[in-house]
Amino acid sequence: MNDTPLHLALIGDYNPDVIAHQAIPVALQQAAHALRLSVEVRWLGTDTITSTASLHGFDGFWCVPASPYRDTEGALRAVQFAREQRRPFLGTCGGFQHAVLEYARNVLGWADAQHGELVPDAKRAVITPLSCALVEASDTVRLEPNTLITQAYGSLDIHEGYRCSFGINPEFAHALLDGEMIPSGHNAAGELRAMELLNHPFFVATLFQPERAALKGTTPPLAIALLKACREASA
């Protein structure tokens, strides 16, 4: 086992009652065991991320479910840091939503981009309610070939669980997904369920919550992929 630990930051406001918050540290420890790595995990409350100074010591980031966060700008600051500094990043559920929002504002230059849960009447709400809320639901996702997420799962068809009510606004989907951000997974109806960034070592975001499998004893493939990317980036 590699004795030098990887340092992972969990971006979000810890709540012991949230299933995903219970599962993510377990998922990372399972993945570390599978890879014979040591990993140290630290929660970073969004209201504590007032600058990037606290972010430099981390090998990778996981932006976790259970938004709205206490401080949206703090969460976006961490996402932007991971994207610009090419640090491995995984966003699930709320993490997916904020990865899209950060990209819209800071890459596409849409300063007025908003999250529809926070500003429902925004003219440019890039995140809006799903056509059907996915609360304690599961569904099949078809992955795109030759993507990081497909490499992680080793399959084009996966089945995952959700607790999510908001996703990408179809009105802006084409513009959002026509550059560095690409779609990498859809449900049977063609609705976006996963995306990733080109020209980045590992930047993947999903509406589903793969971490939940850890509580059933199954190591989530994306947790393994995240740690692999962190190991390679820190080598």
Short mmCIF file of C-alpha atoms in Angstrom, two decimals:
data_model
loop_
_atom_site.label_atom_id
_atom_site.label_comp_id
_atom_site.label_asym_id
_atom_site.label_seq_id
_atom_site.Cartn_x
_atom_site.Cartn_y
_atom_site.Cartn_z
CA MET A 1 0.00 0.00 0.00
CA ASN A 2 1.17 3.52 -0.83
CA ASP A 3 1.84 5.17 2.55
CA THR A 4 1.60 8.73 1.20
CA PRO A 5 -2.08 9.58 1.51
CA LEU A 6 -4.16 11.28 -1.12
CA HIS A 7 -6.08 14.28 0.17
CA LEU A 8 -9.70 14.58 -0.96
CA ALA A 9 -12.00 17.52 -0.27
CA LEU A 10 -15.75 16.98 -0.04
CA ILE A 11 -17.43 20.21 -1.12
CA GLY A 12 -20.76 20.53 0.65
CA ASP A 13 -22.45 21.08 3.98
CA TYR A 14 -22.27 17.86 5.96
CA ASN A 15 -25.54 16.48 7.28
CA PRO A 16 -25.41 13.04 8.94
CA ASP A 17 -29.04 12.41 7.94
CA VAL A 18 -28.27 12.66 4.20
CA ILE A 19 -27.70 9.19 2.74
CA ALA A 20 -25.16 10.46 0.21
CA HIS A 21 -23.14 12.09 3.00
CA GLN A 22 -23.08 8.78 4.85
CA ALA A 23 -22.05 6.94 1.71
CA ILE A 24 -19.31 9.08 0.15
CA PRO A 25 -16.60 8.58 2.81
CA VAL A 26 -17.38 4.84 2.76
CA ALA A 27 -17.13 4.80 -1.04
CA LEU A 28 -13.75 6.51 -0.97
CA GLN A 29 -12.36 4.16 1.65
CA GLN A 30 -13.60 1.15 -0.34
CA ALA A 31 -11.97 2.55 -3.48
CA ALA A 32 -8.73 3.26 -1.62
CA HIS A 33 -8.67 -0.31 -0.33
CA ALA A 34 -9.24 -1.68 -3.83
CA LEU A 35 -6.37 0.43 -5.18
CA ARG A 36 -4.10 -0.17 -2.17
CA LEU A 37 -3.99 3.54 -1.45
CA SER A 38 -4.29 5.66 1.65
CA VAL A 39 -6.79 8.50 1.47
CA GLU A 40 -7.63 11.31 3.87
CA VAL A 41 -11.06 12.87 3.41
CA ARG A 42 -12.04 16.31 4.67
CA TRP A 43 -15.38 18.05 4.53
CA LEU A 44 -15.28 21.68 3.39
CA GLY A 45 -18.47 23.53 4.24
CA THR A 46 -19.38 25.85 1.40
CA ASP A 47 -19.49 28.86 3.73
CA THR A 48 -15.84 28.24 4.68
CA ILE A 49 -14.54 28.49 1.09
CA THR A 50 -14.00 32.24 1.03
CA SER A 51 -10.88 32.03 -1.16
CA THR A 52 -8.86 29.40 -3.00
CA ALA A 53 -6.19 29.43 -0.29
CA SER A 54 -7.82 26.48 1.49
CA LEU A 55 -8.00 24.40 -1.71
CA HIS A 56 -4.39 24.06 -2.83
CA GLY A 57 -3.55 21.15 -0.53
CA PHE A 58 -6.08 18.76 -2.03
CA ASP A 59 -5.39 16.20 -4.73
CA GLY A 60 -9.02 16.02 -5.79
CA PHE A 61 -12.56 17.21 -5.11
CA TRP A 62 -16.01 15.68 -4.81
CA CYS A 63 -18.88 18.18 -4.88
CA VAL A 64 -21.60 16.34 -3.01
CA PRO A 65 -25.42 16.17 -3.01
CA ALA A 66 -27.82 18.07 -0.74
CA SER A 67 -28.11 21.54 -2.19
CA PRO A 68 -29.03 24.37 -1.92
CA TYR A 69 -25.71 24.82 -0.18
CA ARG A 70 -25.17 27.32 2.60
CA ASP A 71 -22.99 29.37 0.25
CA THR A 72 -23.44 28.90 -3.50
CA GLU A 73 -20.45 31.11 -4.29
CA GLY A 74 -18.20 29.03 -2.04
CA ALA A 75 -19.21 25.86 -3.88
CA LEU A 76 -18.68 27.51 -7.26
CA ARG A 77 -15.27 28.77 -6.16
CA ALA A 78 -14.17 25.20 -5.44
CA VAL A 79 -15.56 23.88 -8.73
CA GLN A 80 -13.79 26.64 -10.65
CA PHE A 81 -10.53 25.88 -8.85
CA ALA A 82 -10.73 22.18 -9.74
CA ARG A 83 -11.52 22.99 -13.37
CA GLU A 84 -8.86 25.65 -13.87
CA GLN A 85 -6.13 23.91 -11.86
CA ARG A 86 -6.89 20.57 -13.55
CA ARG A 87 -7.51 18.79 -10.26
CA PRO A 88 -9.61 15.60 -10.48
CA PHE A 89 -13.26 16.42 -9.82
CA LEU A 90 -16.44 14.43 -9.33
CA GLY A 91 -19.83 16.09 -8.86
CA THR A 92 -22.96 14.13 -8.00
CA CYS A 93 -26.53 15.46 -7.93
CA GLY A 94 -26.08 18.98 -6.51
CA GLY A 95 -22.45 18.75 -7.56
CA PHE A 96 -23.57 18.17 -11.16
CA GLN A 97 -25.86 21.18 -10.99
CA HIS A 98 -23.14 23.48 -9.68
CA ALA A 99 -20.57 22.21 -12.17
CA VAL A 100 -22.97 23.25 -14.95
CA LEU A 101 -23.62 26.61 -13.31
CA GLU A 102 -19.90 27.34 -12.84
CA TYR A 103 -19.19 26.46 -16.47
CA ALA A 104 -22.01 28.67 -17.70
CA ARG A 105 -20.76 31.66 -15.75
CA ASN A 106 -17.01 31.35 -16.05
CA VAL A 107 -16.43 29.58 -19.37
CA LEU A 108 -19.37 30.73 -21.46
CA GLY A 109 -19.40 34.13 -19.79
CA TRP A 110 -23.07 34.01 -18.82
CA ALA A 111 -22.84 36.26 -15.77
CA ASP A 112 -26.61 36.07 -15.33
CA ALA A 113 -26.72 32.25 -15.22
CA GLN A 114 -28.65 31.02 -12.20
CA HIS A 115 -29.84 27.88 -10.45
CA GLY A 116 -33.61 27.72 -10.80
CA GLU A 117 -34.08 26.38 -7.28
CA LEU A 118 -32.54 29.58 -5.90
CA VAL A 119 -33.85 32.07 -8.49
CA PRO A 120 -36.95 30.49 -10.07
CA ASP A 121 -37.78 33.52 -12.25
CA ALA A 122 -34.25 33.99 -13.62
CA LYS A 123 -34.11 34.68 -17.36
CA ARG A 124 -31.12 32.35 -17.69
CA ALA A 125 -31.80 29.53 -15.25
CA VAL A 126 -29.44 26.85 -16.53
CA ILE A 127 -30.70 24.42 -13.86
CA THR A 128 -34.46 23.87 -13.67
CA PRO A 129 -36.89 21.24 -12.31
CA LEU A 130 -36.72 17.86 -14.01
CA SER A 131 -39.72 16.78 -16.05
CA CYS A 132 -40.15 14.06 -13.43
CA ALA A 133 -38.48 14.36 -10.04
CA LEU A 134 -36.13 11.48 -9.25
CA VAL A 135 -36.54 11.13 -5.49
CA GLU A 136 -35.49 7.71 -4.19
CA ALA A 137 -35.74 6.44 -7.76
CA SER A 138 -33.46 4.33 -9.94
CA ASP A 139 -33.09 4.20 -13.69
CA THR A 140 -30.97 2.91 -16.54
CA VAL A 141 -28.41 5.28 -18.04
CA ARG A 142 -26.87 4.85 -21.48
CA LEU A 143 -23.28 6.09 -21.52
CA GLU A 144 -21.45 7.58 -24.48
CA PRO A 145 -18.53 5.61 -25.93
CA ASN A 146 -14.98 6.84 -25.43
CA THR A 147 -15.73 8.90 -22.34
CA LEU A 148 -14.20 8.95 -18.88
CA ILE A 149 -17.38 7.66 -17.28
CA THR A 150 -17.62 4.73 -19.69
CA GLN A 151 -13.99 3.91 -19.01
CA ALA A 152 -14.79 3.91 -15.28
CA TYR A 153 -17.79 1.58 -15.57
CA GLY A 154 -16.50 -0.60 -18.39
CA SER A 155 -20.00 -0.70 -19.83
CA LEU A 156 -22.33 1.46 -21.90
CA ASP A 157 -25.43 0.59 -19.87
CA ILE A 158 -25.62 1.16 -16.12
CA HIS A 159 -28.35 1.30 -13.49
CA GLU A 160 -28.09 3.93 -10.75
CA GLY A 161 -30.11 5.55 -7.97
CA TYR A 162 -31.23 9.15 -7.59
CA ARG A 163 -32.50 11.68 -5.11
CA CYS A 164 -32.70 14.68 -7.39
CA SER A 165 -35.33 17.13 -8.62
CA PHE A 166 -33.28 19.56 -10.75
CA GLY A 167 -31.24 19.14 -13.91
CA ILE A 168 -29.95 20.99 -16.94
CA ASN A 169 -32.45 23.33 -18.61
CA PRO A 170 -33.18 21.93 -22.11
CA GLU A 171 -33.47 25.50 -23.40
CA PHE A 172 -29.74 26.03 -22.83
CA ALA A 173 -28.48 22.46 -23.22
CA HIS A 174 -27.19 22.83 -26.79
CA ALA A 175 -25.12 25.91 -26.00
CA LEU A 176 -23.82 24.40 -22.76
CA LEU A 177 -22.82 21.11 -24.38
CA ASP A 178 -21.34 22.45 -27.62
CA GLY A 179 -17.78 23.00 -26.43
CA GLU A 180 -15.50 21.68 -23.69
CA MET A 181 -18.46 20.33 -21.72
CA ILE A 182 -19.85 17.21 -23.38
CA PRO A 183 -22.80 14.92 -22.65
CA SER A 184 -21.70 11.47 -21.48
CA GLY A 185 -24.90 9.78 -20.26
CA HIS A 186 -28.65 9.92 -20.94
CA ASN A 187 -31.75 8.10 -19.76
CA ALA A 188 -34.03 6.17 -22.11
CA ALA A 189 -35.93 9.38 -22.93
CA GLY A 190 -32.71 11.11 -23.99
CA GLU A 191 -32.50 13.37 -20.95
CA LEU A 192 -29.01 14.28 -19.76
CA ARG A 193 -27.78 12.35 -16.75
CA ALA A 194 -23.98 12.76 -16.93
CA MET A 195 -21.46 15.15 -18.42
CA GLU A 196 -17.70 15.65 -18.43
CA LEU A 197 -15.08 18.11 -19.62
CA LEU A 198 -12.69 17.57 -22.49
CA ASN A 199 -9.01 18.42 -22.04
CA HIS A 200 -9.13 17.81 -18.30
CA PRO A 201 -7.56 14.81 -16.52
CA PHE A 202 -10.83 13.93 -14.78
CA PHE A 203 -13.88 16.17 -14.51
CA VAL A 204 -17.10 14.14 -14.38
CA ALA A 205 -20.54 15.04 -13.04
CA THR A 206 -23.69 12.94 -12.70
CA LEU A 207 -27.26 13.62 -11.66
CA PHE A 208 -27.40 10.14 -10.15
CA GLN A 209 -25.71 9.24 -6.88
CA PRO A 210 -23.26 6.37 -7.50
CA GLU A 211 -21.97 6.64 -3.93
CA ARG A 212 -25.10 4.93 -2.60
CA ALA A 213 -23.80 1.54 -3.76
CA ALA A 214 -21.10 1.74 -1.08
CA LEU A 215 -23.68 1.31 1.69
CA LYS A 216 -24.62 -2.02 0.08
CA GLY A 217 -21.01 -3.19 -0.02
CA THR A 218 -20.33 -2.36 -3.68
CA THR A 219 -17.44 -0.07 -4.51
CA PRO A 220 -18.66 2.66 -6.90
CA PRO A 221 -16.65 2.66 -10.15
CA LEU A 222 -16.55 6.47 -10.18
CA ALA A 223 -14.95 6.53 -6.72
CA ILE A 224 -12.21 4.24 -8.03
CA ALA A 225 -11.81 6.39 -11.15
CA LEU A 226 -11.56 9.56 -9.07
CA LEU A 227 -8.81 8.13 -6.87
CA LYS A 228 -6.95 6.74 -9.88
CA ALA A 229 -6.97 10.22 -11.41
CA CYS A 230 -5.76 11.74 -8.14
CA ARG A 231 -2.95 9.20 -7.93
CA GLU A 232 -1.82 9.95 -11.47
CA ALA A 233 -2.05 13.72 -10.97
CA SER A 234 -0.03 13.62 -7.77
CA ALA A 235 2.68 11.26 -9.07
#
